[in-house]
Amino acid sequence: MPLSVPSLSRRAARLLRTSLFTQVACALVLGVLVGKVWPDVGTAVQPLGDGFVRLIKAVIAPLVFCVVVTGIAKAGNLRAFGRIGLKALIWFEVATTFALLIGLLAGNLVQPGAGMNVDPSTLDASAVDEKTGGGSLPSTSEFILHALPESAVGAFAENSLLQVLVLACLVGTALLHLGHTKVPAVLPAVEQVQEIVFAIVGFIMKLAPLAVFGATAHLVGQYGLGVMSTYGKLIGVCYAVALLFLLLLAVALKAFTGLSLWKFVRYTREEMVLALGTASSETVMPRMMQKLRHAGCRDDAVGLVVPTGYSFNLDGASIYLSIATLFIAQAVGVDLTLGQQVTVVLMLMLTSKGMAGVPGSAFLALSATASALGVIPAGAVALLLGVDRIMDSMRVATNLLGNCVAAFAVSRWEGALDTERAKKVLDGEVVFVPEADEATPSADTPVPSQPAGATGSADLGRPVSAD
């Protein structure tokens, strides 16, 4: 008797029910349609996206703390942790500087702002102040001081990742100093909290399609698609340079680790679409850390490189800032000399490090750069108000992939990467299973017994045979 083949509609319905990637992709398309046809509805559903981001942000600080503490305690070598931090900073500085330089090169070659002939006096500079809330980027000393926690509770309450990271390093170091015999219950407790946090992340991720729908509908409804024609050249240059930079990152990843960036994108396609739909890389930070550890990166490397990269490795933002600086100069008819462009690079190398978590940070960085040059009117930054939100997808994707490549590269550099496991995971031979799905089996699914001595914290996402 021949086997019955499910109809196309049934297969589509099953895919929509079981695949988060399909759900998020459909929500993205639906959000564009609703925002275009019913802009008011698009604005009304914005809280769906904002609410999801708030939920994810609520678990990021405890997640980073648990991963770093367990990573240091299990590694058993504080010097190795220090080497990872130093190598990560070296990688970040090289990557962001290269992103700035390639952005400036593209801006000079294509000249996206040439011919606009904008009169700066006609621009409303107060609109930039409204966008930034009248704030400013922190100075170097302020940035360093802000990274040091004034209160243990405050670091978590304010969701300050660098402060949480410092606290986690101190706690992990104290655990190593005291040894497991003096505080035998602490590390298992932290590991259990970590499992709870990842389970919560799994629950929240089920709301991802609603978040993408709300964020996309609001974006299209508020800004429309007409901005694409007005700023088409600038948008095209930024996205093309970002793509070129990612191709170069892929080459670097292959050279350092032998891994394929395309296979990694396929492995994290759900997270990538979610990040693009919500225009926030923070929404996928917990799952990206989970998947990187599942793909063979050691706990301490992931726990240090990824959170630190969110402040120090903003490759997409660096590309945008360098091109945007040339764009506004060209738009108002200012021809920057080579010396002034070198000044732009040096300024942006500093200002881009303090951007994370600051409202309107891109405008603040551009305003500071314009003021430092003294030849570009500060009000000219207002030219970018209409297009800045469109650039979020480019910045988010480039920042996110840049941090993930950094995690692989630094792990390999430190000998903290299981290359064979990473290849099997990216080839689909070892399947990632979210902890929330493992923890909530159906009523008629038998729960497999766990071997004696096994712990769930050693590996996030149980290895499962692909067949």
CSV table of C-alpha atoms in Angstrom, one decimal:
chain,number,residue,atom,x,y,z
A,1,MET,CA,0.0,0.0,0.0
A,2,PRO,CA,1.6,3.3,-1.1
A,3,LEU,CA,2.4,5.9,1.6
A,4,SER,CA,0.2,8.9,1.6
A,5,VAL,CA,2.0,12.2,0.9
A,6,PRO,CA,0.8,15.2,2.9
A,7,SER,CA,-0.8,17.9,0.7
A,8,LEU,CA,1.1,21.2,0.1
A,9,SER,CA,-1.3,23.1,2.4
A,10,ARG,CA,-0.8,20.6,5.2
A,11,ARG,CA,3.0,20.8,4.9
A,12,ALA,CA,2.8,24.6,4.9
A,13,ALA,CA,0.6,24.6,8.0
A,14,ARG,CA,2.9,22.2,9.8
A,15,LEU,CA,6.0,24.3,8.8
A,16,LEU,CA,4.2,27.4,10.1
A,17,ARG,CA,3.3,25.7,13.3
A,18,THR,CA,6.8,24.2,14.1
A,19,SER,CA,9.4,26.5,12.5
A,20,LEU,CA,10.2,29.7,14.3
A,21,PHE,CA,12.1,31.0,11.2
A,22,THR,CA,8.9,30.6,9.1
A,23,GLN,CA,6.8,32.3,11.7
A,24,VAL,CA,9.2,35.2,12.0
A,25,ALA,CA,9.6,35.6,8.2
A,26,CYS,CA,5.8,35.6,7.7
A,27,ALA,CA,5.4,38.2,10.5
A,28,LEU,CA,8.0,40.3,8.8
A,29,VAL,CA,6.1,40.3,5.5
A,30,LEU,CA,2.8,40.9,7.2
A,31,GLY,CA,4.2,43.8,9.1
A,32,VAL,CA,5.4,45.5,5.9
A,33,LEU,CA,1.9,45.1,4.3
A,34,VAL,CA,0.1,46.4,7.4
A,35,GLY,CA,2.4,49.3,7.8
A,36,LYS,CA,2.1,50.2,4.1
A,37,VAL,CA,-1.7,49.9,3.9
A,38,TRP,CA,-2.8,50.9,7.4
A,39,PRO,CA,0.0,53.2,8.8
A,40,ASP,CA,-2.2,54.0,11.9
A,41,VAL,CA,-2.5,50.3,12.7
A,42,GLY,CA,1.3,50.0,12.3
A,43,THR,CA,1.8,52.6,15.0
A,44,ALA,CA,-0.8,51.0,17.3
A,45,VAL,CA,1.0,47.6,17.3
A,46,GLN,CA,4.4,49.1,18.1
A,47,PRO,CA,4.1,47.9,21.8
A,48,LEU,CA,4.3,44.3,20.6
A,49,GLY,CA,7.9,44.9,19.5
A,50,ASP,CA,8.8,47.1,22.5
A,51,GLY,CA,7.4,44.7,25.0
A,52,PHE,CA,9.4,41.8,23.6
A,53,VAL,CA,12.6,43.8,23.8
A,54,ARG,CA,11.9,44.7,27.4
A,55,LEU,CA,11.3,41.0,28.3
A,56,ILE,CA,14.6,39.9,26.7
A,57,LYS,CA,16.5,42.8,28.3
A,58,ALA,CA,15.2,41.6,31.7
A,59,VAL,CA,17.1,38.3,31.5
A,60,ILE,CA,20.3,39.5,29.7
A,61,ALA,CA,22.1,40.7,32.9
A,62,PRO,CA,21.6,37.5,35.0
A,63,LEU,CA,22.5,35.5,31.9
A,64,VAL,CA,25.8,37.2,31.4
A,65,PHE,CA,26.6,37.0,35.1
A,66,CYS,CA,25.9,33.2,35.3
A,67,VAL,CA,27.8,32.4,32.0
A,68,VAL,CA,30.9,34.4,33.0
A,69,VAL,CA,31.0,33.1,36.6
A,70,THR,CA,30.6,29.4,35.5
A,71,GLY,CA,33.1,30.0,32.7
A,72,ILE,CA,35.8,31.3,35.0
A,73,ALA,CA,35.1,28.7,37.7
A,74,LYS,CA,35.2,25.8,35.2
A,75,ALA,CA,38.2,27.0,33.3
A,76,GLY,CA,40.1,27.1,36.6
A,77,ASN,CA,42.7,29.5,35.1
A,78,LEU,CA,42.3,33.3,35.6
A,79,ARG,CA,45.3,34.0,33.4
A,80,ALA,CA,43.5,32.3,30.5
A,81,PHE,CA,40.5,34.5,31.1
A,82,GLY,CA,42.7,37.6,31.0
A,83,ARG,CA,44.3,36.5,27.8
A,84,ILE,CA,40.9,36.0,26.2
A,85,GLY,CA,39.9,39.6,27.2
A,86,LEU,CA,43.1,41.0,25.8
A,87,LYS,CA,42.8,39.1,22.5
A,88,ALA,CA,39.2,40.1,22.2
A,89,LEU,CA,40.1,43.8,22.6
A,90,ILE,CA,42.8,43.5,20.0
A,91,TRP,CA,40.3,41.8,17.6
A,92,PHE,CA,37.7,44.5,18.3
A,93,GLU,CA,40.0,47.4,17.6
A,94,VAL,CA,41.4,45.9,14.4
A,95,ALA,CA,37.9,45.1,13.1
A,96,THR,CA,36.2,48.4,13.9
A,97,THR,CA,39.2,50.4,12.6
A,98,PHE,CA,39.0,48.5,9.3
A,99,ALA,CA,35.3,49.1,9.2
A,100,LEU,CA,35.8,52.8,9.5
A,101,LEU,CA,38.5,52.9,6.8
A,102,ILE,CA,36.5,50.8,4.3
A,103,GLY,CA,33.5,53.1,5.0
A,104,LEU,CA,35.6,56.2,4.3
A,105,LEU,CA,37.0,54.7,1.1
A,106,ALA,CA,33.5,53.9,-0.2
A,107,GLY,CA,32.2,57.3,0.7
A,108,ASN,CA,35.0,59.0,-1.2
A,109,LEU,CA,34.6,56.8,-4.3
A,110,VAL,CA,30.8,56.9,-4.5
A,111,GLN,CA,30.1,60.3,-2.9
A,112,PRO,CA,26.5,59.6,-1.9
A,113,GLY,CA,25.9,63.3,-0.8
A,114,ALA,CA,27.4,65.0,-3.9
A,115,GLY,CA,25.0,67.3,-5.8
A,116,MET,CA,22.5,67.7,-3.0
A,117,ASN,CA,23.6,71.4,-2.4
A,118,VAL,CA,21.8,71.6,0.9
A,119,ASP,CA,21.7,75.0,2.7
A,120,PRO,CA,22.5,74.2,6.4
A,121,SER,CA,20.5,77.2,7.5
A,122,THR,CA,17.3,75.6,6.3
A,123,LEU,CA,17.8,72.5,8.6
A,124,ASP,CA,16.2,72.2,12.0
A,125,ALA,CA,19.1,71.5,14.4
A,126,SER,CA,16.6,71.2,17.3
A,127,ALA,CA,15.2,68.0,15.8
A,128,VAL,CA,18.6,66.3,16.5
A,129,ASP,CA,18.4,67.5,20.2
A,130,GLU,CA,14.9,66.0,20.4
A,131,LYS,CA,16.2,62.7,18.9
A,132,THR,CA,19.1,62.5,21.4
A,133,GLY,CA,17.2,63.9,24.4
A,134,GLY,CA,19.8,66.6,24.8
A,135,GLY,CA,22.3,64.0,25.9
A,136,SER,CA,26.0,63.5,25.1
A,137,LEU,CA,28.4,60.7,24.7
A,138,PRO,CA,30.5,59.9,27.7
A,139,SER,CA,34.2,60.9,27.8
A,140,THR,CA,36.9,58.2,28.1
A,141,SER,CA,37.2,58.7,31.9
A,142,GLU,CA,33.4,58.7,32.3
A,143,PHE,CA,33.1,55.5,30.2
A,144,ILE,CA,35.7,53.7,32.3
A,145,LEU,CA,34.1,54.9,35.6
A,146,HIS,CA,30.6,53.9,34.3
A,147,ALA,CA,31.9,50.4,33.6
A,148,LEU,CA,32.8,50.0,37.3
A,149,PRO,CA,29.7,49.1,39.5
A,150,GLU,CA,28.8,51.5,42.2
A,151,SER,CA,26.2,49.1,43.5
A,152,ALA,CA,25.8,45.3,42.9
A,153,VAL,CA,22.1,45.7,42.7
A,154,GLY,CA,22.2,48.8,40.6
A,155,ALA,CA,24.3,47.1,37.9
A,156,PHE,CA,21.5,44.6,37.4
A,157,ALA,CA,18.7,47.1,37.8
A,158,GLU,CA,20.2,49.4,35.2
A,159,ASN,CA,21.0,46.5,32.9
A,160,SER,CA,24.6,47.8,32.6
A,161,LEU,CA,26.4,44.9,30.9
A,162,LEU,CA,29.9,46.1,31.5
A,163,GLN,CA,29.2,46.5,35.2
A,164,VAL,CA,27.6,43.1,35.4
A,165,LEU,CA,30.6,41.7,33.6
A,166,VAL,CA,33.0,43.2,36.1
A,167,LEU,CA,30.9,41.8,39.0
A,168,ALA,CA,30.9,38.4,37.3
A,169,CYS,CA,34.7,38.4,36.9
A,170,LEU,CA,35.1,39.3,40.6
A,171,VAL,CA,32.7,36.5,41.7
A,172,GLY,CA,34.3,34.0,39.4
A,173,THR,CA,37.8,35.0,40.7
A,174,ALA,CA,36.6,34.6,44.3
A,175,LEU,CA,35.3,31.1,43.5
A,176,LEU,CA,38.7,30.1,42.1
A,177,HIS,CA,40.5,31.6,45.1
A,178,LEU,CA,38.3,29.9,47.7
A,179,GLY,CA,38.0,26.6,45.9
A,180,HIS,CA,35.0,24.3,45.6
A,181,THR,CA,35.6,22.8,49.1
A,182,LYS,CA,34.9,26.1,50.9
A,183,VAL,CA,31.8,27.1,48.9
A,184,PRO,CA,30.6,23.8,47.4
A,185,ALA,CA,27.0,24.9,46.9
A,186,VAL,CA,27.6,28.2,45.1
A,187,LEU,CA,28.7,27.0,41.6
A,188,PRO,CA,25.9,24.4,41.3
A,189,ALA,CA,23.4,27.1,42.3
A,190,VAL,CA,24.7,29.5,39.7
A,191,GLU,CA,24.5,26.8,37.1
A,192,GLN,CA,20.9,26.0,38.0
A,193,VAL,CA,20.0,29.7,37.8
A,194,GLN,CA,21.6,29.8,34.4
A,195,GLU,CA,19.4,26.9,33.2
A,196,ILE,CA,16.3,28.7,34.5
A,197,VAL,CA,17.3,31.8,32.6
A,198,PHE,CA,17.8,29.9,29.4
A,199,ALA,CA,14.4,28.2,29.8
A,200,ILE,CA,12.8,31.7,30.3
A,201,VAL,CA,14.5,32.8,27.1
A,202,GLY,CA,13.0,29.9,25.3
A,203,PHE,CA,9.5,30.9,26.5
A,204,ILE,CA,10.0,34.5,25.4
A,205,MET,CA,11.3,33.5,22.0
A,206,LYS,CA,7.9,32.0,21.2
A,207,LEU,CA,6.6,35.6,21.1
A,208,ALA,CA,9.2,36.6,18.5
A,209,PRO,CA,6.7,36.6,15.6
A,210,LEU,CA,4.5,39.1,17.4
A,211,ALA,CA,7.5,41.3,18.1
A,212,VAL,CA,8.7,41.3,14.5
A,213,PHE,CA,5.2,42.1,13.2
A,214,GLY,CA,4.8,45.0,15.6
A,215,ALA,CA,8.2,46.5,15.0
A,216,THR,CA,8.1,46.2,11.2
A,217,ALA,CA,4.5,47.6,10.9
A,218,HIS,CA,5.5,50.6,13.0
A,219,LEU,CA,8.7,51.2,11.0
A,220,VAL,CA,6.9,51.1,7.6
A,221,GLY,CA,3.9,53.0,8.9
A,222,GLN,CA,5.9,55.8,10.4
A,223,TYR,CA,8.6,56.3,7.8
A,224,GLY,CA,7.0,54.8,4.7
A,225,LEU,CA,8.9,53.4,1.8
A,226,GLY,CA,9.4,56.8,0.0
A,227,VAL,CA,12.6,57.4,2.0
A,228,MET,CA,14.2,54.7,-0.1
A,229,SER,CA,14.1,57.0,-3.2
A,230,THR,CA,15.2,60.1,-1.4
A,231,TYR,CA,18.3,58.5,0.2
A,232,GLY,CA,18.7,55.6,-2.2
A,233,LYS,CA,22.3,56.3,-2.9
A,234,LEU,CA,23.3,56.5,0.7
A,235,ILE,CA,21.3,53.4,1.7
A,236,GLY,CA,22.8,51.5,-1.2
A,237,VAL,CA,26.4,52.4,-0.3
A,238,CYS,CA,26.0,51.6,3.4
A,239,TYR,CA,24.4,48.2,2.7
A,240,ALA,CA,26.9,47.4,-0.1
A,241,VAL,CA,29.9,48.2,2.2
A,242,ALA,CA,28.4,46.2,5.0
A,243,LEU,CA,28.0,43.2,2.6
A,244,LEU,CA,31.6,43.6,1.5
A,245,PHE,CA,32.8,43.8,5.1
A,246,LEU,CA,30.8,40.6,5.9
A,247,LEU,CA,32.5,38.8,3.0
A,248,LEU,CA,35.9,39.9,4.3
A,249,LEU,CA,34.8,38.6,7.8
A,250,ALA,CA,33.9,35.3,6.2
A,251,VAL,CA,37.4,35.0,4.7
A,252,ALA,CA,38.9,35.9,8.1
A,253,LEU,CA,36.7,33.3,9.9
A,254,LYS,CA,37.7,30.6,7.3
A,255,ALA,CA,41.3,31.5,7.7
A,256,PHE,CA,41.3,31.5,11.5
A,257,THR,CA,39.0,28.6,12.2
A,258,GLY,CA,38.2,26.8,9.0
A,259,LEU,CA,34.4,27.5,9.6
A,260,SER,CA,31.9,28.9,7.1
A,261,LEU,CA,30.1,32.2,7.9
A,262,TRP,CA,27.3,31.2,5.5
A,263,LYS,CA,26.7,28.0,7.4
A,264,PHE,CA,26.7,29.9,10.6
A,265,VAL,CA,24.1,32.3,9.2
A,266,ARG,CA,22.0,29.3,8.2
A,267,TYR,CA,22.5,27.8,11.7
A,268,THR,CA,21.3,31.1,13.3
A,269,ARG,CA,18.7,32.1,10.7
A,270,GLU,CA,15.9,32.4,13.2
A,271,GLU,CA,17.9,34.8,15.4
A,272,MET,CA,19.1,36.8,12.4
A,273,VAL,CA,15.6,37.4,11.1
A,274,LEU,CA,14.4,38.3,14.6
A,275,ALA,CA,17.2,40.8,15.0
A,276,LEU,CA,16.5,42.4,11.7
A,277,GLY,CA,12.8,42.5,12.3
A,278,THR,CA,13.1,44.1,15.8
A,279,ALA,CA,16.2,46.2,14.7
A,280,SER,CA,17.9,45.1,17.9
A,281,SER,CA,20.8,42.7,18.4
A,282,GLU,CA,20.0,42.6,22.2
A,283,THR,CA,16.9,40.6,21.5
A,284,VAL,CA,18.9,37.6,20.3
A,285,MET,CA,22.0,37.9,22.5
A,286,PRO,CA,20.9,35.1,24.9
A,287,ARG,CA,20.2,32.7,22.1
A,288,MET,CA,23.3,33.6,20.2
A,289,MET,CA,25.4,32.9,23.3
A,290,GLN,CA,23.5,29.6,23.7
A,291,LYS,CA,24.2,28.6,20.1
A,292,LEU,CA,27.9,29.7,20.1
A,293,ARG,CA,28.5,27.4,23.2
A,294,HIS,CA,26.6,24.6,21.5
A,295,ALA,CA,28.9,25.1,18.4
A,296,GLY,CA,32.0,24.4,20.4
A,297,CYS,CA,33.0,27.8,21.9
A,298,ARG,CA,34.1,27.5,25.5
A,299,ASP,CA,31.9,29.1,28.2
A,300,ASP,CA,34.5,31.6,29.4
A,301,ALA,CA,35.2,32.8,25.8
A,302,VAL,CA,31.5,33.3,24.9
A,303,GLY,CA,30.8,34.9,28.3
A,304,LEU,CA,33.5,37.5,27.9
A,305,VAL,CA,33.7,38.2,24.1
A,306,VAL,CA,30.0,38.5,23.3
A,307,PRO,CA,28.8,41.0,26.0
A,308,THR,CA,32.0,43.0,25.7
A,309,GLY,CA,31.6,43.1,21.9
A,310,TYR,CA,28.2,44.9,22.3
A,311,SER,CA,30.2,47.9,23.6
A,312,PHE,CA,33.5,47.6,21.8
A,313,ASN,CA,32.9,45.9,18.5
A,314,LEU,CA,30.2,47.9,16.7
A,315,ASP,CA,31.4,47.2,13.1
A,316,GLY,CA,28.1,48.1,11.5
A,317,ALA,CA,27.9,51.4,13.4
A,318,SER,CA,31.5,52.2,12.4
A,319,ILE,CA,30.7,51.7,8.7
A,320,TYR,CA,27.6,53.9,9.0
A,321,LEU,CA,29.3,56.7,10.9
A,322,SER,CA,32.2,57.0,8.5
A,323,ILE,CA,30.0,57.0,5.4
A,324,ALA,CA,27.4,59.3,7.1
A,325,THR,CA,30.1,61.9,8.0
A,326,LEU,CA,31.2,62.1,4.4
A,327,PHE,CA,27.6,62.2,3.2
A,328,ILE,CA,26.6,65.3,5.3
A,329,ALA,CA,29.9,67.0,4.3
A,330,GLN,CA,29.2,66.4,0.6
A,331,ALA,CA,25.6,67.4,1.0
A,332,VAL,CA,26.4,70.8,2.3
A,333,GLY,CA,29.3,71.3,-0.1
A,334,VAL,CA,32.3,70.8,2.3
A,335,ASP,CA,35.3,69.1,0.8
A,336,LEU,CA,37.2,67.3,3.6
A,337,THR,CA,41.0,67.1,3.2
A,338,LEU,CA,42.9,63.9,3.8
A,339,GLY,CA,44.0,65.2,7.2
A,340,GLN,CA,40.5,66.0,8.2
A,341,GLN,CA,39.4,62.5,7.2
A,342,VAL,CA,42.2,61.0,9.4
A,343,THR,CA,40.7,63.1,12.2
A,344,VAL,CA,37.3,61.6,11.5
A,345,VAL,CA,38.7,58.1,11.9
A,346,LEU,CA,40.5,59.0,15.1
A,347,MET,CA,37.4,60.7,16.5
A,348,LEU,CA,35.1,57.8,15.6
A,349,MET,CA,37.5,55.2,17.0
A,350,LEU,CA,36.9,56.9,20.4
A,351,THR,CA,33.2,57.9,20.2
A,352,SER,CA,32.0,54.6,18.7
A,353,LYS,CA,33.2,52.8,21.9
A,354,GLY,CA,30.8,54.8,24.1
A,355,MET,CA,27.7,54.4,21.9
A,356,ALA,CA,26.1,51.3,23.4
A,357,GLY,CA,22.9,52.1,25.4
A,358,VAL,CA,23.0,55.9,24.7
A,359,PRO,CA,19.8,57.2,23.1
A,360,GLY,CA,20.4,58.7,19.6
A,361,SER,CA,24.1,57.6,19.9
A,362,ALA,CA,24.8,57.8,16.2
A,363,PHE,CA,23.6,61.4,16.0
A,364,LEU,CA,25.7,62.3,19.1
A,365,ALA,CA,28.8,60.7,17.6
A,366,LEU,CA,28.2,62.5,14.3
A,367,SER,CA,27.6,65.8,16.1
A,368,ALA,CA,30.8,65.4,18.1
A,369,THR,CA,32.8,64.6,14.9
A,370,ALA,CA,31.3,67.6,13.1
A,371,SER,CA,32.2,69.9,16.0
A,372,ALA,CA,35.8,68.5,16.2
A,373,LEU,CA,36.3,69.2,12.5
A,374,GLY,CA,34.9,72.7,12.7
A,375,VAL,CA,34.0,72.8,9.0
A,376,ILE,CA,30.7,70.9,9.0
A,377,PRO,CA,27.7,72.7,10.5
A,378,ALA,CA,26.4,70.7,13.5
A,379,GLY,CA,22.8,71.2,12.1
A,380,ALA,CA,23.7,69.2,9.0
A,381,VAL,CA,23.4,66.0,11.1
A,382,ALA,CA,19.6,66.6,10.8
A,383,LEU,CA,19.8,65.4,7.2
A,384,LEU,CA,20.0,61.8,8.5
A,385,LEU,CA,16.9,61.9,10.7
A,386,GLY,CA,14.7,60.5,7.9
A,387,VAL,CA,17.1,57.6,7.0
A,388,ASP,CA,18.7,56.6,10.3
A,389,ARG,CA,16.0,54.0,11.2
A,390,ILE,CA,16.4,52.4,7.8
A,391,MET,CA,20.0,51.8,8.6
A,392,ASP,CA,19.2,49.8,11.7
A,393,SER,CA,19.0,46.5,9.8
A,394,MET,CA,22.5,47.0,8.3
A,395,ARG,CA,24.0,48.0,11.6
A,396,VAL,CA,22.3,45.2,13.6
A,397,ALA,CA,23.2,42.4,11.2
A,398,THR,CA,26.9,43.6,10.8
A,399,ASN,CA,27.3,44.2,14.6
A,400,LEU,CA,25.8,40.8,15.4
A,401,LEU,CA,27.8,38.8,12.9
A,402,GLY,CA,31.0,40.7,13.8
A,403,ASN,CA,30.6,39.7,17.4
A,404,CYS,CA,29.9,36.1,16.6
A,405,VAL,CA,33.0,35.9,14.3
A,406,ALA,CA,35.0,37.5,17.1
A,407,ALA,CA,33.8,34.8,19.5
A,408,PHE,CA,34.9,32.0,17.1
A,409,ALA,CA,38.2,33.7,16.2
A,410,VAL,CA,39.2,34.6,19.8
A,411,SER,CA,38.2,31.1,21.0
A,412,ARG,CA,40.4,29.5,18.3
A,413,TRP,CA,43.2,31.9,19.1
A,414,GLU,CA,43.1,30.9,22.8
A,415,GLY,CA,42.6,27.2,22.1
A,416,ALA,CA,39.0,27.4,23.5
A,417,LEU,CA,37.2,26.1,20.4
A,418,ASP,CA,36.2,22.6,19.6
A,419,THR,CA,36.6,22.9,15.9
A,420,GLU,CA,35.4,19.4,15.1
A,421,ARG,CA,32.2,19.9,17.0
A,422,ALA,CA,31.7,23.3,15.4
A,423,LYS,CA,31.9,21.8,11.9
A,424,LYS,CA,29.4,19.1,12.8
A,425,VAL,CA,27.0,21.7,14.3
A,426,LEU,CA,27.2,24.0,11.3
A,427,ASP,CA,26.9,21.1,8.9
A,428,GLY,CA,23.7,20.0,10.6
A,429,GLU,CA,25.1,16.7,12.0
A,430,VAL,CA,24.4,17.9,15.5
A,431,VAL,CA,21.0,19.6,15.9
A,432,PHE,CA,20.4,22.4,18.4
A,433,VAL,CA,17.5,21.9,20.8
A,434,PRO,CA,16.4,24.9,22.9
A,435,GLU,CA,16.3,24.1,26.6
A,436,ALA,CA,12.7,25.3,26.8
A,437,ASP,CA,11.8,22.5,24.4
A,438,GLU,CA,13.8,20.0,26.3
A,439,ALA,CA,12.3,21.0,29.6
A,440,THR,CA,8.6,20.8,28.5
A,441,PRO,CA,8.0,17.4,26.8
A,442,SER,CA,4.5,16.6,25.8
A,443,ALA,CA,2.2,14.5,28.0
A,444,ASP,CA,2.7,11.4,25.8
A,445,THR,CA,6.4,11.8,25.2
A,446,PRO,CA,8.6,9.7,27.6
A,447,VAL,CA,11.3,11.7,29.3
A,448,PRO,CA,14.7,10.0,28.6
A,449,SER,CA,16.7,9.1,31.7
A,450,GLN,CA,19.9,11.1,32.2
A,451,PRO,CA,23.1,9.2,32.7
A,452,ALA,CA,24.6,9.3,36.1
A,453,GLY,CA,26.8,12.3,36.7
A,454,ALA,CA,25.5,14.2,33.7
A,455,THR,CA,24.6,17.9,34.1
A,456,GLY,CA,22.5,20.0,31.8
A,457,SER,CA,24.8,23.0,32.2
A,458,ALA,CA,27.8,21.5,30.4
A,459,ASP,CA,26.2,21.9,27.0
A,460,LEU,CA,23.4,24.1,25.9
A,461,GLY,CA,21.2,22.4,23.3
A,462,ARG,CA,21.6,18.7,23.6
A,463,PRO,CA,23.5,16.9,20.7
A,464,VAL,CA,20.9,15.2,18.6
A,465,SER,CA,21.6,13.1,15.6
A,466,ALA,CA,20.4,14.8,12.4
A,467,ASP,CA,18.7,11.6,11.2
